[in-house]
């Protein structure tokens, strides 16, 4: 092809496929706690197929985290307190406090500038992230607490009429069609309920302690070990938003019910089957941790199966079996597709003074890698790892890759004997199909229970 012809060809291609470039640079706005971040001149934010990528200097200069760049290994490390996120240019595998996590987009180099996915990094560092596509803006929130005083009140279409806490359940009486948004936050552990376009009713203060000036109140909760207190406030005036916070003594699962049929009451129930009041009656307490969850899928398999789903399925199966045991109580760190920080997983086990902690994972590596690994951190935990490993290898029937030392956050920070299981490789076709085969999962669950019982020497 002649040069002119080739140029014409290029022009035609660019007209026909204007989106052929996989990334577009533009001046997206970034807000931190409502304040727009002033990006240094020349700092370009990039939208890579829906993932917003920012230069690492935004992470250090604007968000205030420590950032280290190793040119030789092309590694970026972001650090804040005990939280460490390590990413490598071109790799979707990140490392969070020693544990592997899958990212949606790998960090990239653009003319000497390293770009990282802002949602992933921010969420790992404990920020809430929201992307407003119309405004092309990233909203980061470092804390959910606080008021927005001085704004004009919005129009509320619903009211909160009363609030009570009993039977380990929060009950909220409402008028109108408000849709409560319930979420779990950590450091400190709490459950936050936001109701947009909702205000307190005029009679609310006659039903609950309420300060009319600060538009807030608090309810002391006694006799429920999970809960410290319940507080509520007019959190935002535009749009008018009521926020109720259940302050917890440790991370806790919950279920939300009511309002489907206009009953006028909705309930946030802490009596979920997965975490009973534990450690009572001289029974051994086992905490099972299903790795990853929600936005963190963990490793992705050959046929795109997600590690988080395997981990959860296994945890639920082990829970079901352990629930039948007379001398063992079981608590799951998560019993649905939610995400917990690593430190919260360890904290649950530590707060409950569990006897055993087991974190369930599946591995990823070269497609030829196959088999079962079990990790311990403290030399004294090796007996637990050995007891589990022996049984799981038999149940999986794959290569025995051995009991190994691993500096993983959850088994390092837990104070009781702990083990981290890498049951098989999702990156290997045979392993992956076994890991997701219900009959094999049942066998592995039984194996884990046998290992626990042998280690704890209980019948
Ligand atoms: Zn994992």
Short mmCIF file of C-alpha atoms and ligand atoms in Angstrom, two decimals:
data_model
loop_
_atom_site.label_atom_id
_atom_site.label_comp_id
_atom_site.label_asym_id
_atom_site.label_seq_id
_atom_site.Cartn_x
_atom_site.Cartn_y
_atom_site.Cartn_z
CA UNK A 1 0.00 0.00 0.00
CA UNK A 2 1.30 3.45 -0.92
CA UNK A 3 1.80 5.93 1.86
CA UNK A 4 -1.08 8.17 0.79
CA UNK A 5 -3.35 5.18 0.49
CA UNK A 6 -2.45 4.01 3.95
CA UNK A 7 -3.14 7.45 5.44
CA UNK A 8 -6.55 7.51 3.76
CA UNK A 9 -7.17 4.07 5.14
CA UNK A 10 -6.31 5.33 8.63
CA UNK A 11 -8.62 8.32 8.30
CA UNK A 12 -11.46 6.08 7.16
CA UNK A 13 -10.84 3.73 10.07
CA UNK A 14 -10.83 6.62 12.53
CA UNK A 15 -14.10 7.98 11.16
CA UNK A 16 -15.73 4.58 11.10
CA UNK A 17 -14.49 3.56 14.55
CA UNK A 18 -14.15 6.73 16.58
CA UNK A 19 -13.94 4.68 19.77
CA UNK A 20 -11.17 2.45 18.60
CA UNK A 21 -8.74 3.95 21.05
CA UNK A 22 -9.37 2.06 24.28
CA UNK A 23 -8.71 5.00 26.52
CA UNK A 24 -9.76 8.62 26.40
CA UNK A 25 -8.17 11.42 28.39
CA UNK A 26 -10.25 14.24 29.74
CA UNK A 27 -10.42 16.53 32.71
CA UNK A 28 -12.70 14.51 35.00
CA UNK A 29 -13.44 16.14 38.30
CA UNK A 30 -12.56 14.50 41.59
CA UNK A 31 -14.31 15.45 44.81
CA UNK A 32 -13.07 14.46 48.25
CA UNK A 33 -15.69 14.88 50.97
CA UNK A 34 -17.59 17.35 48.80
CA UNK A 35 -14.54 19.52 47.98
CA UNK A 36 -13.27 19.47 44.44
CA UNK A 37 -9.64 18.42 44.26
CA UNK A 38 -7.47 20.88 42.37
CA UNK A 39 -5.47 18.70 40.06
CA UNK A 40 -2.02 20.03 39.23
CA UNK A 41 -1.76 21.36 35.71
CA UNK A 42 -1.01 18.67 33.19
CA UNK A 43 -2.57 15.94 35.33
CA UNK A 44 -4.85 13.96 33.07
CA UNK A 45 -7.47 11.57 34.22
CA UNK A 46 -8.23 8.72 31.87
CA UNK A 47 -11.34 6.67 31.32
CA UNK A 48 -10.27 3.17 30.33
CA UNK A 49 -13.45 1.43 29.19
CA UNK A 50 -15.37 2.67 32.21
CA UNK A 51 -12.53 2.43 34.73
CA UNK A 52 -11.31 5.87 35.79
CA UNK A 53 -7.54 5.91 36.02
CA UNK A 54 -5.60 8.67 37.78
CA UNK A 55 -1.89 9.48 38.02
CA UNK A 56 -0.36 8.18 41.26
CA UNK A 57 0.52 11.74 42.29
CA UNK A 58 -3.24 12.32 42.79
CA UNK A 59 -3.20 9.46 45.30
CA UNK A 60 -0.27 10.99 47.21
CA UNK A 61 -0.75 14.76 46.75
CA UNK A 62 -4.53 14.95 46.85
CA UNK A 63 -5.66 11.95 48.87
CA UNK A 64 -2.70 12.08 51.23
CA UNK A 65 -1.62 8.45 51.13
CA UNK A 66 2.01 7.37 51.04
CA UNK A 67 2.97 6.24 47.57
CA UNK A 68 6.16 4.40 46.64
CA UNK A 69 7.24 3.72 43.07
CA UNK A 70 9.82 1.09 42.26
CA UNK A 71 11.04 1.76 38.75
CA UNK A 72 12.94 -1.49 38.42
CA UNK A 73 10.01 -3.75 39.26
CA UNK A 74 7.36 -1.30 37.96
CA UNK A 75 5.63 -1.62 41.31
CA UNK A 76 3.41 0.98 42.97
CA UNK A 77 2.82 0.70 46.70
CA UNK A 78 0.12 2.76 48.40
CA UNK A 79 0.20 2.83 52.16
CA UNK A 80 -1.92 4.26 54.95
CA UNK A 81 -1.46 3.01 58.48
CA UNK A 82 -1.53 -0.77 58.37
CA UNK A 83 -3.19 -0.91 54.94
CA UNK A 84 -0.81 -1.64 52.07
CA UNK A 85 -1.82 -2.00 48.43
CA UNK A 86 0.80 -3.14 45.93
CA UNK A 87 0.20 -3.01 42.18
CA UNK A 88 2.37 -3.80 39.19
CA UNK A 89 2.16 -2.05 35.82
CA UNK A 90 0.28 -4.26 33.38
CA UNK A 91 -0.92 -6.75 36.01
CA UNK A 92 -4.49 -7.09 37.20
CA UNK A 93 -3.30 -8.87 40.33
CA UNK A 94 -2.92 -6.51 43.24
CA UNK A 95 -1.62 -7.43 46.66
CA UNK A 96 -3.53 -6.18 49.69
CA UNK A 97 -1.60 -6.69 52.92
CA UNK A 98 -0.07 -9.82 51.49
CA UNK A 99 -3.20 -11.18 49.89
CA UNK A 100 -3.85 -11.39 46.16
CA UNK A 101 -6.81 -9.47 44.77
CA UNK A 102 -8.03 -9.11 41.19
CA UNK A 103 -8.45 -5.60 39.73
CA UNK A 104 -10.76 -4.73 36.85
CA UNK A 105 -7.95 -2.82 35.11
CA UNK A 106 -4.19 -3.04 35.47
CA UNK A 107 -2.14 0.09 36.23
CA UNK A 108 -0.63 1.58 33.06
CA UNK A 109 2.31 3.79 32.11
CA UNK A 110 1.53 6.82 29.94
CA UNK A 111 4.59 8.80 28.94
CA UNK A 112 6.34 8.41 32.25
CA UNK A 113 3.18 8.80 34.35
CA UNK A 114 1.75 5.83 36.21
CA UNK A 115 -2.04 5.63 36.18
CA UNK A 116 -3.97 3.51 38.68
CA UNK A 117 -7.71 2.74 38.93
CA UNK A 118 -9.00 5.29 41.42
CA UNK A 119 -12.02 3.27 42.58
CA UNK A 120 -9.97 0.21 43.43
CA UNK A 121 -7.26 2.14 45.28
CA UNK A 122 -9.71 4.40 47.13
CA UNK A 123 -11.92 1.54 48.27
CA UNK A 124 -8.94 -0.44 49.48
CA UNK A 125 -7.87 2.63 51.47
CA UNK A 126 -11.29 2.84 53.09
CA UNK A 127 -12.90 5.59 51.01
CA UNK A 128 -16.41 5.37 49.62
CA UNK A 129 -16.43 5.91 45.86
CA UNK A 130 -19.20 7.13 43.57
CA UNK A 131 -18.91 7.93 39.86
CA UNK A 132 -21.26 10.49 38.35
CA UNK A 133 -21.24 9.75 34.65
CA UNK A 134 -23.26 12.83 33.62
CA UNK A 135 -20.83 15.17 35.38
CA UNK A 136 -17.79 12.96 34.69
CA UNK A 137 -16.92 13.29 38.34
CA UNK A 138 -15.54 10.93 40.97
CA UNK A 139 -16.93 11.48 44.46
CA UNK A 140 -14.79 10.17 47.30
CA UNK A 141 -16.02 10.13 50.87
CA UNK A 142 -13.60 9.51 53.69
CA UNK A 143 -16.29 9.21 56.36
CA UNK A 144 -20.02 8.90 56.27
CA UNK A 145 -20.53 10.90 59.45
CA UNK A 146 -21.17 14.60 59.67
CA UNK A 147 -23.74 17.17 58.74
CA UNK A 148 -24.05 19.59 55.90
CA UNK A 149 -25.22 22.68 57.72
CA UNK A 150 -26.28 25.85 56.04
CA UNK A 151 -28.04 24.31 53.08
CA UNK A 152 -31.59 25.02 52.08
CA UNK A 153 -33.90 22.26 53.15
CA UNK A 154 -35.14 20.00 50.38
CA UNK A 155 -38.65 18.63 50.13
CA UNK A 156 -39.19 15.46 52.11
CA UNK A 157 -41.79 13.05 50.84
CA UNK A 158 -41.49 10.57 53.71
CA UNK A 159 -41.14 10.80 57.48
CA UNK A 160 -39.64 8.71 60.22
CA UNK A 161 -42.27 8.49 62.95
CA UNK A 162 -40.57 6.33 65.53
CA UNK A 163 -37.63 4.08 66.24
CA UNK A 164 -37.03 1.23 68.64
CA UNK A 165 -34.55 -1.54 69.36
CA UNK A 166 -35.54 -4.89 70.81
CA UNK A 167 -34.87 -8.61 70.20
CA UNK A 168 -31.61 -7.54 68.54
CA UNK A 169 -33.64 -5.81 65.85
CA UNK A 170 -33.92 -2.16 64.90
CA UNK A 171 -37.45 -1.18 63.98
CA UNK A 172 -38.20 2.06 62.19
CA UNK A 173 -41.76 3.31 61.66
CA UNK A 174 -42.14 5.40 58.52
CA UNK A 175 -44.82 7.17 56.50
CA UNK A 176 -44.35 7.41 52.75
CA UNK A 177 -42.45 5.34 50.22
CA UNK A 178 -38.89 5.92 51.45
CA UNK A 179 -36.33 3.33 50.37
CA UNK A 180 -33.78 2.86 53.13
CA UNK A 181 -30.24 2.30 51.91
CA UNK A 182 -28.50 0.03 54.43
CA UNK A 183 -24.75 -0.47 54.42
CA UNK A 184 -22.02 -1.86 56.64
CA UNK A 185 -18.99 0.26 57.53
CA UNK A 186 -15.89 -0.48 59.56
CA UNK A 187 -13.47 1.36 61.86
CA UNK A 188 -15.59 1.63 63.90
CA UNK A 189 -17.97 -1.16 62.94
CA UNK A 190 -21.43 0.17 62.26
CA UNK A 191 -24.52 -0.27 60.14
CA UNK A 192 -25.69 2.89 58.41
CA UNK A 193 -29.25 3.41 57.19
CA UNK A 194 -29.85 6.38 54.90
CA UNK A 195 -33.29 7.53 53.85
CA UNK A 196 -33.28 10.17 51.13
CA UNK A 197 -36.19 12.65 50.79
CA UNK A 198 -37.13 11.75 54.33
CA UNK A 199 -37.43 13.89 57.48
CA UNK A 200 -38.34 13.25 61.09
CA UNK A 201 -42.08 13.62 61.66
CA UNK A 202 -43.35 16.34 64.04
CA UNK A 203 -44.28 13.67 66.56
CA UNK A 204 -40.93 11.85 66.37
CA UNK A 205 -39.52 13.69 69.40
CA UNK A 206 -42.40 12.48 71.53
CA UNK A 207 -41.39 8.89 70.75
CA UNK A 208 -37.62 9.16 71.04
CA UNK A 209 -34.92 11.37 72.49
CA UNK A 210 -34.39 14.12 69.96
CA UNK A 211 -32.61 17.48 70.05
CA UNK A 212 -34.57 19.91 67.94
CA UNK A 213 -31.61 22.24 67.44
CA UNK A 214 -29.06 19.71 66.21
CA UNK A 215 -31.82 17.55 64.69
CA UNK A 216 -30.25 14.46 66.18
CA UNK A 217 -30.63 12.00 68.99
CA UNK A 218 -29.30 8.80 70.47
CA UNK A 219 -30.73 5.69 72.01
CA UNK A 220 -28.76 3.72 74.61
CA UNK A 221 -28.98 0.02 73.92
CA UNK A 222 -28.38 -2.39 76.77
CA UNK A 223 -28.52 -6.15 76.94
CA UNK A 224 -27.46 -6.72 73.34
CA UNK A 225 -23.72 -7.52 73.11
CA UNK A 226 -23.56 -6.74 69.39
CA UNK A 227 -24.72 -3.16 69.78
CA UNK A 228 -23.23 -0.13 71.50
CA UNK A 229 -25.88 2.43 70.66
CA UNK A 230 -28.27 3.65 68.02
CA UNK A 231 -28.07 7.27 66.85
CA UNK A 232 -29.98 9.20 64.27
CA UNK A 233 -29.83 12.61 62.69
CA UNK A 234 -30.99 14.81 59.88
CA UNK A 235 -27.82 13.99 58.02
CA UNK A 236 -28.32 16.16 54.99
CA UNK A 237 -30.76 18.93 54.24
CA UNK A 238 -30.55 18.88 50.47
CA UNK A 239 -31.85 16.36 49.68
CA UNK A 240 -33.40 15.93 53.10
CA UNK A 241 -31.84 12.74 54.40
CA UNK A 242 -32.35 10.91 57.67
CA UNK A 243 -29.46 8.76 58.80
CA UNK A 244 -29.68 6.08 61.46
CA UNK A 245 -26.47 4.45 62.68
CA UNK A 246 -26.24 1.22 64.64
CA UNK A 247 -22.88 1.36 66.41
CA UNK A 248 -21.58 -2.20 66.73
CA UNK A 249 -19.08 -3.82 69.04
CA UNK A 250 -17.80 -5.89 66.11
CA UNK A 251 -18.67 -6.50 62.47
CA UNK A 252 -22.05 -8.13 62.21
CA UNK A 253 -24.25 -9.36 59.40
CA UNK A 254 -27.86 -8.29 59.18
CA UNK A 255 -31.01 -8.71 57.16
CA UNK A 256 -33.43 -5.95 56.13
CA UNK A 257 -37.15 -6.62 55.85
CA UNK A 258 -40.46 -4.78 55.73
CA UNK A 259 -41.70 -1.97 53.49
CA UNK A 260 -42.29 -4.37 50.56
CA UNK A 261 -46.01 -4.19 51.14
CA UNK A 262 -46.25 -0.69 52.55
CA UNK A 263 -46.32 -2.04 56.12
CA UNK A 264 -44.92 1.23 57.46
CA UNK A 265 -42.18 -0.48 59.47
CA UNK A 266 -38.85 -1.74 58.34
CA UNK A 267 -36.53 -3.91 60.33
CA UNK A 268 -32.77 -4.28 60.40
CA UNK A 269 -32.33 -7.66 62.03
CA UNK A 270 -29.02 -8.66 63.61
CA UNK A 271 -30.30 -12.17 64.40
CA UNK A 272 -28.85 -13.68 61.26
CA UNK A 273 -28.24 -17.41 61.34
CA UNK A 274 -24.63 -16.95 60.42
CA UNK A 275 -23.45 -15.21 63.55
CA UNK A 276 -25.15 -16.27 66.76
CA UNK A 277 -24.00 -14.97 70.12
CA UNK A 278 -20.87 -17.06 70.14
CA UNK A 279 -18.49 -18.72 72.53
CA UNK A 280 -21.04 -19.79 75.10
CA UNK A 281 -21.44 -23.09 76.89
CA UNK A 282 -17.82 -24.24 76.75
CA UNK A 283 -18.04 -25.07 73.07
CA UNK A 284 -15.14 -24.52 70.72
CA UNK A 285 -15.66 -21.53 68.46
CA UNK A 286 -14.62 -21.76 64.83
CA UNK A 287 -14.57 -18.70 62.58
CA UNK A 288 -14.77 -19.45 58.86
CA UNK A 289 -13.71 -16.70 56.49
CA UNK A 290 -14.83 -16.79 52.87
CA UNK A 291 -12.14 -14.76 51.11
CA UNK A 292 -12.93 -11.69 48.99
CA UNK A 293 -16.54 -10.70 48.15
CA UNK A 294 -18.67 -8.06 46.47
CA UNK A 295 -16.49 -5.79 44.29
CA UNK A 296 -13.46 -7.96 45.01
CA UNK A 297 -13.97 -11.20 43.04
CA UNK A 298 -10.59 -12.69 43.97
CA UNK A 299 -9.06 -14.85 41.24
CA UNK A 300 -10.99 -15.37 38.00
CA UNK A 301 -11.10 -18.90 36.62
CA UNK A 302 -10.43 -20.32 33.14
CA UNK A 303 -14.17 -20.17 32.40
CA UNK A 304 -14.53 -16.84 34.25
CA UNK A 305 -15.82 -18.40 37.46
CA UNK A 306 -15.11 -16.16 40.43
CA UNK A 307 -13.09 -17.13 43.47
CA UNK A 308 -15.39 -15.18 45.82
CA UNK A 309 -18.30 -17.46 44.83
CA UNK A 310 -16.34 -20.64 45.49
CA UNK A 311 -15.12 -19.31 48.83
CA UNK A 312 -18.64 -18.38 49.93
CA UNK A 313 -20.18 -21.67 48.77
CA UNK A 314 -17.55 -23.57 50.75
CA UNK A 315 -17.95 -21.41 53.86
CA UNK A 316 -21.72 -21.96 53.84
CA UNK A 317 -21.27 -25.73 53.44
CA UNK A 318 -18.76 -25.91 56.27
CA UNK A 319 -21.07 -23.78 58.42
CA UNK A 320 -23.97 -26.13 57.77
CA UNK A 321 -21.92 -29.14 58.81
CA UNK A 322 -20.40 -27.49 61.88
CA UNK A 323 -23.84 -26.32 63.02
CA UNK A 324 -24.69 -30.00 63.58
CA UNK A 325 -21.70 -30.49 65.86
CA UNK A 326 -22.50 -30.64 69.57
CA UNK A 327 -19.19 -29.23 70.75
CA UNK A 328 -18.50 -26.63 68.09
CA UNK A 329 -19.97 -23.26 67.34
CA UNK A 330 -19.36 -21.56 64.04
CA UNK A 331 -19.31 -17.93 62.93
CA UNK A 332 -18.82 -16.76 59.36
CA UNK A 333 -17.08 -13.47 58.60
CA UNK A 334 -19.46 -13.13 55.67
CA UNK A 335 -22.50 -15.17 54.70
CA UNK A 336 -23.40 -13.38 51.51
CA UNK A 337 -21.72 -11.47 48.70
CA UNK A 338 -20.43 -8.62 50.82
CA UNK A 339 -16.94 -7.28 51.21
CA UNK A 340 -15.02 -7.03 54.45
CA UNK A 341 -11.63 -5.46 54.97
CA UNK A 342 -8.96 -7.96 55.93
CA UNK A 343 -8.52 -6.28 59.29
CA UNK A 344 -12.24 -6.70 60.00
CA UNK A 345 -12.07 -10.40 59.23
CA UNK A 346 -9.27 -10.82 61.76
CA UNK A 347 -11.05 -8.54 64.21
CA UNK A 348 -14.19 -10.69 64.20
CA UNK A 349 -12.19 -13.75 65.20
CA UNK A 350 -10.13 -11.81 67.77
CA UNK A 351 -13.14 -10.08 69.33
CA UNK A 352 -14.95 -13.38 69.63
CA UNK A 353 -11.82 -15.05 71.04
CA UNK A 354 -12.33 -17.86 68.56
CA UNK A 355 -10.45 -21.15 68.97
CA UNK A 356 -9.77 -21.62 65.28
CA UNK A 357 -9.76 -19.33 62.23
CA UNK A 358 -9.92 -20.69 58.71
CA UNK A 359 -9.83 -18.54 55.58
CA UNK A 360 -11.03 -20.26 52.40
CA UNK A 361 -9.53 -19.32 49.03
CA UNK A 362 -8.80 -20.70 45.58
CA UNK A 363 -5.51 -20.18 43.85
CA UNK A 364 -4.39 -18.69 40.57
CA UNK A 365 -1.21 -19.15 38.61
CA UNK A 366 0.11 -20.52 35.31
CA UNK A 367 -2.45 -22.75 33.58
CA UNK A 368 -0.36 -25.82 34.32
CA UNK A 369 -0.25 -25.19 38.08
CA UNK A 370 -2.61 -27.53 39.91
CA UNK A 371 -3.25 -28.79 43.40
CA UNK A 372 -3.91 -27.96 47.02
CA UNK A 373 -1.89 -25.71 49.35
CA UNK A 374 -2.51 -24.86 52.99
CA UNK A 375 -0.85 -21.88 54.68
CA UNK A 376 0.08 -21.14 58.28
CA UNK A 377 1.77 -18.05 59.71
CA UNK A 378 2.89 -18.98 63.21
CA UNK A 379 4.97 -22.10 63.66
CA UNK A 380 2.49 -23.05 66.40
CA UNK A 381 -0.36 -23.06 63.85
CA UNK A 382 1.29 -25.70 61.71
CA UNK A 383 -0.60 -28.50 63.47
CA UNK A 384 -3.91 -26.98 62.40
CA UNK A 385 -2.71 -26.51 58.83
CA UNK A 386 -1.44 -30.11 58.73
CA UNK A 387 -4.72 -31.52 60.08
CA UNK A 388 -6.76 -29.61 57.47
CA UNK A 389 -4.38 -30.16 54.57
CA UNK A 390 -4.24 -33.92 54.93
CA UNK A 391 -8.02 -34.20 54.64
CA UNK A 392 -8.50 -31.60 51.87
CA UNK A 393 -5.84 -33.19 49.64
CA UNK A 394 -7.67 -36.51 49.93
CA UNK A 395 -11.04 -34.89 49.17
CA UNK A 396 -9.82 -32.90 46.16
CA UNK A 397 -7.69 -35.74 44.78
CA UNK A 398 -5.30 -33.24 43.21
CA UNK A 399 -1.57 -32.71 43.58
CA UNK A 400 -0.39 -32.21 47.16
CA UNK A 401 1.49 -28.90 47.04
CA UNK A 402 2.18 -29.01 50.72
CA UNK A 403 1.69 -27.07 53.92
CA UNK A 404 3.46 -23.74 53.57
CA UNK A 405 4.37 -20.62 55.48
CA UNK A 406 2.46 -17.55 54.26
CA UNK A 407 2.52 -13.97 55.47
CA UNK A 408 -1.20 -13.37 54.89
CA UNK A 409 -2.89 -10.60 56.83
CA UNK A 410 -5.77 -12.70 58.16
CA UNK A 411 -3.63 -15.49 59.58
CA UNK A 412 -0.95 -13.05 60.76
CA UNK A 413 -3.31 -10.77 62.66
CA UNK A 414 -5.57 -13.41 64.19
CA UNK A 415 -4.51 -14.36 67.68
CA UNK A 416 -5.78 -17.95 67.60
CA UNK A 417 -4.46 -20.81 65.44
CA UNK A 418 -5.33 -19.99 61.85
CA UNK A 419 -4.96 -21.48 58.41
CA UNK A 420 -5.49 -20.15 54.91
CA UNK A 421 -6.64 -22.73 52.39
CA UNK A 422 -5.85 -22.58 48.69
CA UNK A 423 -8.03 -25.52 47.77
CA UNK A 424 -7.15 -25.65 44.06
CA UNK A 425 -6.22 -23.49 41.07
CA UNK A 426 -8.96 -21.58 39.26
CA UNK A 427 -6.41 -20.93 36.52
CA UNK A 428 -6.31 -24.67 35.78
CA UNK A 429 -9.21 -26.17 33.86
CA UNK A 430 -9.37 -29.46 35.79
CA UNK A 431 -9.01 -27.77 39.16
CA UNK A 432 -11.62 -25.14 38.31
CA UNK A 433 -14.28 -27.64 37.31
CA UNK A 434 -13.59 -29.64 40.48
CA UNK A 435 -13.75 -26.52 42.66
CA UNK A 436 -17.21 -25.70 41.33
CA UNK A 437 -18.53 -29.27 41.34
CA UNK A 438 -21.14 -29.45 44.16
CA UNK A 439 -20.24 -33.06 45.07
CA UNK A 440 -16.55 -32.18 45.38
CA UNK A 441 -17.44 -29.10 47.42
CA UNK A 442 -19.42 -31.32 49.79
CA UNK A 443 -16.46 -33.68 50.15
CA UNK A 444 -14.08 -30.78 50.81
CA UNK A 445 -16.48 -29.30 53.37
CA UNK A 446 -16.58 -32.64 55.17
CA UNK A 447 -12.78 -32.80 54.97
CA UNK A 448 -12.43 -29.35 56.53
CA UNK A 449 -14.78 -30.35 59.34
CA UNK A 450 -12.82 -33.58 59.92
CA UNK A 451 -9.60 -31.58 60.03
CA UNK A 452 -11.06 -29.12 62.55
CA UNK A 453 -12.39 -31.89 64.77
CA UNK A 454 -9.14 -33.83 64.67
CA UNK A 455 -7.19 -30.70 65.54
CA UNK A 456 -9.54 -29.63 68.35
CA UNK A 457 -9.80 -33.25 69.54
CA UNK A 458 -13.58 -33.06 69.79
CA UNK A 459 -16.04 -35.84 68.88
ZN1 LIG B 1 -8.17 -15.44 47.50
#
